[in-house]
Coordinates of C-alpha atoms in Angstrom, one line a residue:
M99 CA 20.0 -61.3 35.6
E100 CA 22.0 -59.7 32.9
R101 CA 19.6 -60.5 30.0
P102 CA 16.8 -58.1 31.1
R103 CA 19.4 -55.3 31.4
A104 CA 20.7 -56.0 27.9
G105 CA 17.1 -56.1 26.6
K106 CA 16.4 -52.7 28.1
L107 CA 19.6 -51.4 26.6
G108 CA 18.5 -52.8 23.2
L109 CA 15.1 -51.1 23.4
G110 CA 16.8 -47.8 24.3
V111 CA 19.1 -48.0 21.3
W112 CA 16.2 -48.8 19.0
A113 CA 14.2 -45.8 20.5
L114 CA 17.1 -43.6 19.8
V115 CA 17.4 -44.9 16.3
V116 CA 13.7 -44.3 15.6
A117 CA 14.0 -40.7 17.1
L118 CA 17.0 -39.9 14.9
A119 CA 15.2 -41.3 11.9
A120 CA 12.1 -39.2 12.6
L121 CA 14.3 -36.2 13.1
A122 CA 16.0 -36.9 9.7
V123 CA 12.6 -37.1 8.1
L124 CA 11.5 -33.8 9.6
T125 CA 14.7 -32.2 8.5
F126 CA 13.7 -32.7 4.8
L127 CA 9.9 -32.8 5.1
P128 CA 8.3 -29.6 3.6
S129 CA 5.9 -27.5 5.6
P130 CA 3.1 -25.0 4.8
Y131 CA 5.0 -22.2 6.5
V132 CA 7.8 -19.7 5.8
I133 CA 10.1 -17.9 8.2
Q134 CA 10.5 -14.1 8.6
R135 CA 13.8 -12.9 10.0
P136 CA 15.5 -9.5 10.3
G137 CA 16.8 -8.3 6.9
P138 CA 19.4 -5.8 5.9
V139 CA 19.3 -2.3 7.4
Y140 CA 20.0 0.7 5.2
D141 CA 20.9 4.2 6.3
T142 CA 18.8 6.7 4.2
L143 CA 21.6 9.3 4.9
G144 CA 24.3 6.9 3.7
T145 CA 25.0 4.9 0.5
A146 CA 23.8 1.8 -1.3
K147 CA 25.0 -0.2 -4.2
N148 CA 23.6 0.6 -7.6
A149 CA 22.9 -1.9 -10.4
D150 CA 26.7 -1.8 -11.3
G151 CA 27.7 -2.6 -7.7
E152 CA 29.0 0.9 -7.1
Q153 CA 28.3 2.7 -3.8
V154 CA 26.2 5.8 -4.5
P155 CA 24.1 8.0 -2.1
L156 CA 20.9 6.3 -1.2
I157 CA 19.2 9.7 -1.5
S158 CA 20.5 12.4 -3.9
V159 CA 18.8 15.7 -4.7
E160 CA 19.4 18.1 -7.7
G161 CA 17.9 21.4 -8.3
T162 CA 18.3 23.0 -4.9
E163 CA 20.8 23.3 -2.0
T164 CA 21.5 20.3 0.1
Y165 CA 23.2 20.0 3.5
E166 CA 25.5 17.7 5.5
T167 CA 23.8 15.1 7.7
G168 CA 25.0 13.0 10.6
G169 CA 24.0 10.0 12.6
T170 CA 21.6 7.5 10.9
L171 CA 18.0 7.4 9.8
D172 CA 17.8 3.6 9.1
L173 CA 15.1 1.9 7.2
T174 CA 14.6 -1.7 8.2
T175 CA 13.7 -4.8 6.2
V176 CA 12.5 -8.4 6.6
Q177 CA 13.8 -11.4 4.9
V178 CA 11.6 -14.4 4.1
V179 CA 13.0 -17.9 4.3
G180 CA 11.1 -20.1 1.9
N181 CA 8.7 -19.8 -0.9
R182 CA 6.2 -22.0 -2.8
E183 CA 9.0 -23.8 -4.6
R184 CA 10.9 -24.6 -1.4
T185 CA 9.4 -24.3 2.1
P186 CA 11.4 -24.5 5.3
S187 CA 11.6 -28.0 6.9
W188 CA 9.9 -28.7 10.3
F189 CA 13.4 -28.7 11.9
E190 CA 14.0 -25.2 10.6
L191 CA 10.6 -24.1 11.9
A192 CA 11.4 -25.6 15.3
L193 CA 14.5 -23.5 15.5
A194 CA 12.7 -20.4 14.4
W195 CA 9.9 -20.9 17.0
T196 CA 12.6 -20.6 19.7
D197 CA 14.1 -17.4 18.3
A198 CA 12.4 -14.2 19.4
S199 CA 13.7 -12.3 16.3
R200 CA 12.0 -14.7 13.9
A201 CA 8.4 -15.5 13.1
V202 CA 6.7 -18.5 11.5
V203 CA 3.9 -17.5 9.3
P204 CA 1.5 -19.4 7.0
L205 CA 2.8 -19.8 3.4
D206 CA -0.4 -18.4 2.0
A207 CA -0.1 -15.2 4.0
V208 CA 3.2 -14.3 2.2
F209 CA 2.8 -16.2 -1.1
P210 CA -1.0 -16.3 -2.0
E211 CA -2.2 -19.3 -3.9
G212 CA -1.8 -18.7 -7.7
V213 CA 0.8 -16.0 -7.3
T214 CA 4.4 -17.0 -8.3
T215 CA 7.5 -15.8 -6.5
E216 CA 8.3 -13.7 -9.6
Q217 CA 4.9 -12.0 -9.6
R218 CA 5.2 -11.3 -5.9
D219 CA 8.7 -9.7 -6.5
E220 CA 7.3 -7.6 -9.4
R221 CA 4.4 -6.3 -7.2
N222 CA 6.8 -5.5 -4.4
A223 CA 9.1 -3.6 -6.8
M224 CA 6.1 -1.5 -8.0
L225 CA 5.1 -0.8 -4.4
M226 CA 8.7 0.3 -3.6
V227 CA 8.6 2.8 -6.6
D228 CA 5.2 4.1 -5.5
S229 CA 6.5 4.5 -1.9
Q230 CA 9.4 6.5 -3.1
H231 CA 7.1 8.9 -5.0
E232 CA 4.8 9.3 -2.1
A233 CA 7.7 9.8 0.3
T234 CA 9.2 12.5 -2.0
A235 CA 5.8 14.2 -2.2
A236 CA 5.3 14.1 1.6
A237 CA 8.8 15.5 2.2
L238 CA 8.5 18.3 -0.3
N239 CA 5.0 19.2 0.8
E240 CA 6.3 19.4 4.4
L241 CA 9.0 21.8 3.1
G242 CA 6.5 24.0 1.2
Y243 CA 7.3 22.8 -2.4
D244 CA 4.6 22.5 -5.0
T245 CA 4.3 18.8 -5.9
G246 CA 1.9 19.2 -8.8
A247 CA -0.1 16.1 -7.9
E248 CA -2.6 14.6 -10.3
V249 CA -4.8 11.6 -9.6
V250 CA -4.9 9.4 -12.6
V251 CA -7.1 6.3 -13.4
V252 CA -5.1 3.2 -14.0
D253 CA -8.1 0.9 -14.8
A254 CA -11.8 0.5 -14.2
V255 CA -12.8 -2.9 -12.9
A256 CA -15.2 -4.7 -15.3
G257 CA -18.8 -4.7 -13.9
S258 CA -18.0 -2.0 -11.4
P259 CA -19.9 1.3 -11.1
A260 CA -17.0 3.0 -12.9
D261 CA -17.0 0.5 -15.8
G262 CA -17.8 2.4 -19.0
L263 CA -17.7 5.8 -17.3
L264 CA -14.0 6.1 -16.5
E265 CA -11.1 5.1 -18.7
A266 CA -7.3 4.5 -18.2
D267 CA -5.4 7.8 -18.1
D268 CA -8.4 9.9 -17.0
V269 CA -7.3 12.6 -14.7
I270 CA -9.8 13.2 -11.8
T271 CA -9.6 16.8 -11.0
A272 CA -12.6 17.3 -8.6
I273 CA -15.4 15.4 -6.8
D274 CA -18.7 17.2 -6.2
G275 CA -16.9 20.4 -7.1
T276 CA -14.1 20.0 -4.6
P277 CA -10.6 19.8 -6.1
V278 CA -9.0 16.4 -5.8
T279 CA -5.4 16.7 -4.6
S280 CA -4.6 13.1 -3.8
A281 CA -6.0 9.6 -4.1
T282 CA -6.5 9.5 -0.4
A283 CA -8.6 12.7 -0.5
L284 CA -10.7 11.1 -3.3
R285 CA -11.3 7.9 -1.4
E286 CA -12.3 9.9 1.8
A287 CA -14.8 12.0 -0.2
I288 CA -16.4 8.8 -1.6
Q289 CA -16.7 7.4 1.9
E290 CA -18.2 10.6 3.2
A291 CA -20.9 10.4 0.4
G292 CA -22.2 7.3 2.2
G293 CA -23.4 5.6 -1.0
D294 CA -24.9 8.7 -2.6
P295 CA -23.9 9.4 -6.3
V296 CA -20.7 11.4 -6.7
A297 CA -19.9 13.8 -9.5
L298 CA -16.4 13.4 -10.8
T299 CA -14.8 16.1 -12.9
V300 CA -12.5 14.3 -15.4
R301 CA -9.9 15.5 -17.8
R302 CA -9.7 13.2 -20.8
D303 CA -7.5 13.9 -23.9
G304 CA -7.3 17.6 -22.8
A305 CA -11.0 18.1 -22.4
E306 CA -13.0 18.2 -19.2
Q307 CA -16.3 16.4 -18.5
T308 CA -18.3 15.4 -15.5
V309 CA -19.5 11.9 -14.9
E310 CA -21.9 10.7 -12.1
I311 CA -21.1 7.4 -10.4
T312 CA -23.0 5.6 -7.6
P313 CA -20.6 3.8 -5.3
E314 CA -21.3 0.2 -4.3
E315 CA -21.1 -1.2 -0.8
Q316 CA -18.5 -3.7 0.4
T317 CA -18.5 -5.1 3.9
Q318 CA -15.5 -6.9 5.3
D319 CA -14.9 -7.8 8.9
G320 CA -17.9 -5.7 9.9
T321 CA -16.5 -2.6 8.2
T322 CA -18.4 -1.0 5.3
T323 CA -16.5 0.6 2.5
W324 CA -17.9 2.4 -0.6
L325 CA -16.2 1.7 -3.9
I326 CA -16.5 2.9 -7.4
G327 CA -14.2 0.2 -8.8
I328 CA -11.1 1.9 -10.0
T329 CA -7.3 1.6 -9.4
L330 CA -5.4 4.9 -9.2
R331 CA -1.9 6.3 -9.3
T332 CA -0.8 9.8 -8.4
D333 CA 1.5 11.6 -10.9
Y334 CA 3.8 14.4 -9.5
D335 CA 5.7 17.2 -11.1
F336 CA 8.4 17.9 -8.5
E337 CA 10.3 21.2 -8.4
V338 CA 13.5 19.4 -7.5
D339 CA 14.9 16.1 -8.7
V340 CA 15.0 13.5 -5.9
T341 CA 16.6 10.1 -6.7
I342 CA 16.4 7.2 -4.3
Q343 CA 18.8 4.3 -5.0
L344 CA 17.9 1.0 -3.4
D345 CA 18.0 -2.2 -5.4
N346 CA 16.7 -5.6 -4.3
V347 CA 14.3 -4.2 -1.7
G348 CA 10.6 -4.2 -2.3
G349 CA 7.4 -3.1 -0.7
P350 CA 6.1 0.2 0.7
S351 CA 7.3 0.1 4.3
A352 CA 10.3 2.3 3.9
G353 CA 8.2 5.4 2.9
M354 CA 8.4 7.3 6.2
M355 CA 12.2 6.8 6.5
F356 CA 12.7 8.0 2.9
A357 CA 10.7 11.1 3.7
L358 CA 12.8 11.9 6.8
G359 CA 16.0 11.3 4.8
I360 CA 14.9 13.7 2.1
I361 CA 14.0 16.4 4.6
D362 CA 17.3 16.0 6.5
T363 CA 19.1 16.3 3.2
L364 CA 17.3 19.5 2.3
T365 CA 17.5 21.3 5.6
P366 CA 20.4 22.7 7.7
G367 CA 21.7 20.8 10.7
E368 CA 21.2 17.2 11.7
L369 CA 17.6 16.1 12.0
N370 CA 18.5 13.4 14.4
G371 CA 21.2 15.4 16.3
G372 CA 23.8 12.9 15.1
K373 CA 22.1 10.0 16.9
E374 CA 21.3 6.5 15.7
V375 CA 17.6 6.3 14.7
A376 CA 15.7 3.6 12.8
G377 CA 12.1 3.2 11.9
T378 CA 9.5 1.9 9.5
G379 CA 6.1 2.8 8.1
T380 CA 4.3 3.5 4.9
I381 CA 3.6 7.1 4.0
D382 CA 1.3 9.1 1.7
A383 CA 1.7 12.5 0.2
E384 CA -0.3 14.0 3.1
G385 CA 2.2 12.6 5.6
T386 CA 0.1 9.8 7.1
V387 CA 2.2 7.0 8.4
G388 CA 0.6 3.6 7.9
P389 CA 1.2 0.0 9.2
I390 CA 3.7 -2.5 7.8
G391 CA 4.5 -6.2 8.2
G392 CA 7.3 -7.9 10.2
I393 CA 7.5 -5.1 12.8
R394 CA 9.1 -7.5 15.4
Q395 CA 11.8 -8.6 13.0
K396 CA 12.5 -5.0 12.1
L397 CA 12.9 -4.1 15.8
Y398 CA 15.6 -6.7 16.2
G399 CA 17.3 -5.7 12.9
A400 CA 17.4 -2.1 14.1
R401 CA 18.9 -3.0 17.5
D402 CA 21.5 -5.2 15.9
A403 CA 22.5 -2.4 13.5
G404 CA 23.2 -0.1 16.4
A405 CA 20.0 2.0 16.6
D406 CA 19.1 3.5 20.0
Y407 CA 15.6 4.8 18.9
F408 CA 12.9 3.3 16.7
L409 CA 10.0 5.1 15.1
A410 CA 7.1 2.6 14.9
P411 CA 3.7 3.1 13.2
E412 CA 0.9 3.6 15.7
A413 CA -1.1 1.0 13.8
N414 CA 1.5 -1.7 14.6
C415 CA 1.6 -1.0 18.4
D416 CA -0.3 -4.1 19.3
E417 CA 2.5 -6.2 17.7
V418 CA 5.3 -4.1 19.4
V419 CA 4.2 -4.3 23.1
G420 CA 6.2 -7.0 24.9
H421 CA 8.5 -7.6 21.9
V422 CA 11.0 -4.7 22.1
P423 CA 14.6 -6.0 22.3
D424 CA 16.8 -4.6 25.1
G425 CA 18.6 -1.4 24.3
L426 CA 16.0 0.0 21.9
Q427 CA 13.5 2.7 22.7
V428 CA 10.4 2.7 20.6
I429 CA 8.5 5.9 19.8
R430 CA 4.9 5.8 18.4
T431 CA 4.1 7.8 15.4
A432 CA 1.1 8.3 13.1
T433 CA 2.2 11.2 10.9
L434 CA 5.3 12.7 9.4
D435 CA 4.9 15.7 11.7
E436 CA 4.9 13.5 14.8
S437 CA 8.0 11.8 13.5
L438 CA 9.7 15.1 13.0
A439 CA 8.7 16.3 16.5
A440 CA 10.2 13.1 18.0
L441 CA 13.4 13.6 16.1
E442 CA 13.6 17.2 17.4
V443 CA 13.4 15.9 21.0
I444 CA 16.0 13.3 20.3
A445 CA 18.3 15.8 18.6
E446 CA 18.1 18.3 21.5
D447 CA 18.6 15.6 24.2
G448 CA 15.2 16.4 25.5
D449 CA 12.9 14.1 27.5
V450 CA 12.6 11.2 25.1
D451 CA 10.7 9.2 27.8
A452 CA 7.9 11.7 27.6
L453 CA 7.4 10.9 23.9
P454 CA 4.4 8.7 22.9
T455 CA 5.1 5.0 23.1
C456 CA 3.3 1.8 22.2
D457 CA 2.8 1.0 25.9
V458 CA 0.5 4.1 26.3
P459 CA -2.7 4.1 24.3
A460 CA -3.3 6.9 21.8
T461 CA -5.8 9.5 22.9

């Protein structure tokens, strides 16, 4: 009677051994995924380390009067665990799947095939620099400064409608006789033309000329876009010197919070009323707030850093609903003006509950 019991016990031990062995294999087996988790949070009104490891103001301004600030205007970040050289194990993924503050995403979505980690970091560094310029322009435009914007051609794509007609460093001053004040305005004018030829006034080597280009149609996910095949940058001539010090952070998603930090630095009083506010969102010189990645991780990072309020891009609302951590109030925004209006309500202890949220559709 004892032998069957011993046999069953032996089978149980072997099953446990096999399970542990499988778990050990999964611990080291690579996967086609990476993990996104909350990254560091930086107060745009505070300090950050420079390249020498010294704490310096994250935003500093010269050439005009500045003012004391209070509370926080935090920018939020996302850290990626894994890369093409070393992906997380299946065991690590299993732990991440059970953590609401983390996300498991396909490797190709973060590290496209053929793009090295170094190339990705370089691109993100460039996007960060561009976002700082756009944020400065948005803030100064809001405050009535002249930003002296010029839209400059970086390159014309080979075989595109602009190939042979536009060159690197051409300054596009007008489209169909209307002055071009931003890359966004130029793109919108091209879309409005609906495929008809557009006349671009270009300054090249100090002399102006006009070139006519017929955009080509591109359809993606059912959406038609008209393109002339150029990459652009916007050069600014700011009246005041704004320096943003933030190393080891890439991408464009801090733009809106940079702009708010600059405005707070250049205006009397506390933009946030001394309260703890965080947020995210790209921004352009016109003050349009755009979508970003990793919004859920940023919500948790803001909450853990002590923020009470979070300014979220309207375009990310579908990812926000149902994923707001306890203790954090999310306010929807699509423009710099809307963000400033929300901060005014927060600062004055107004009815924050009446502000637009991601639970209520935009009208």
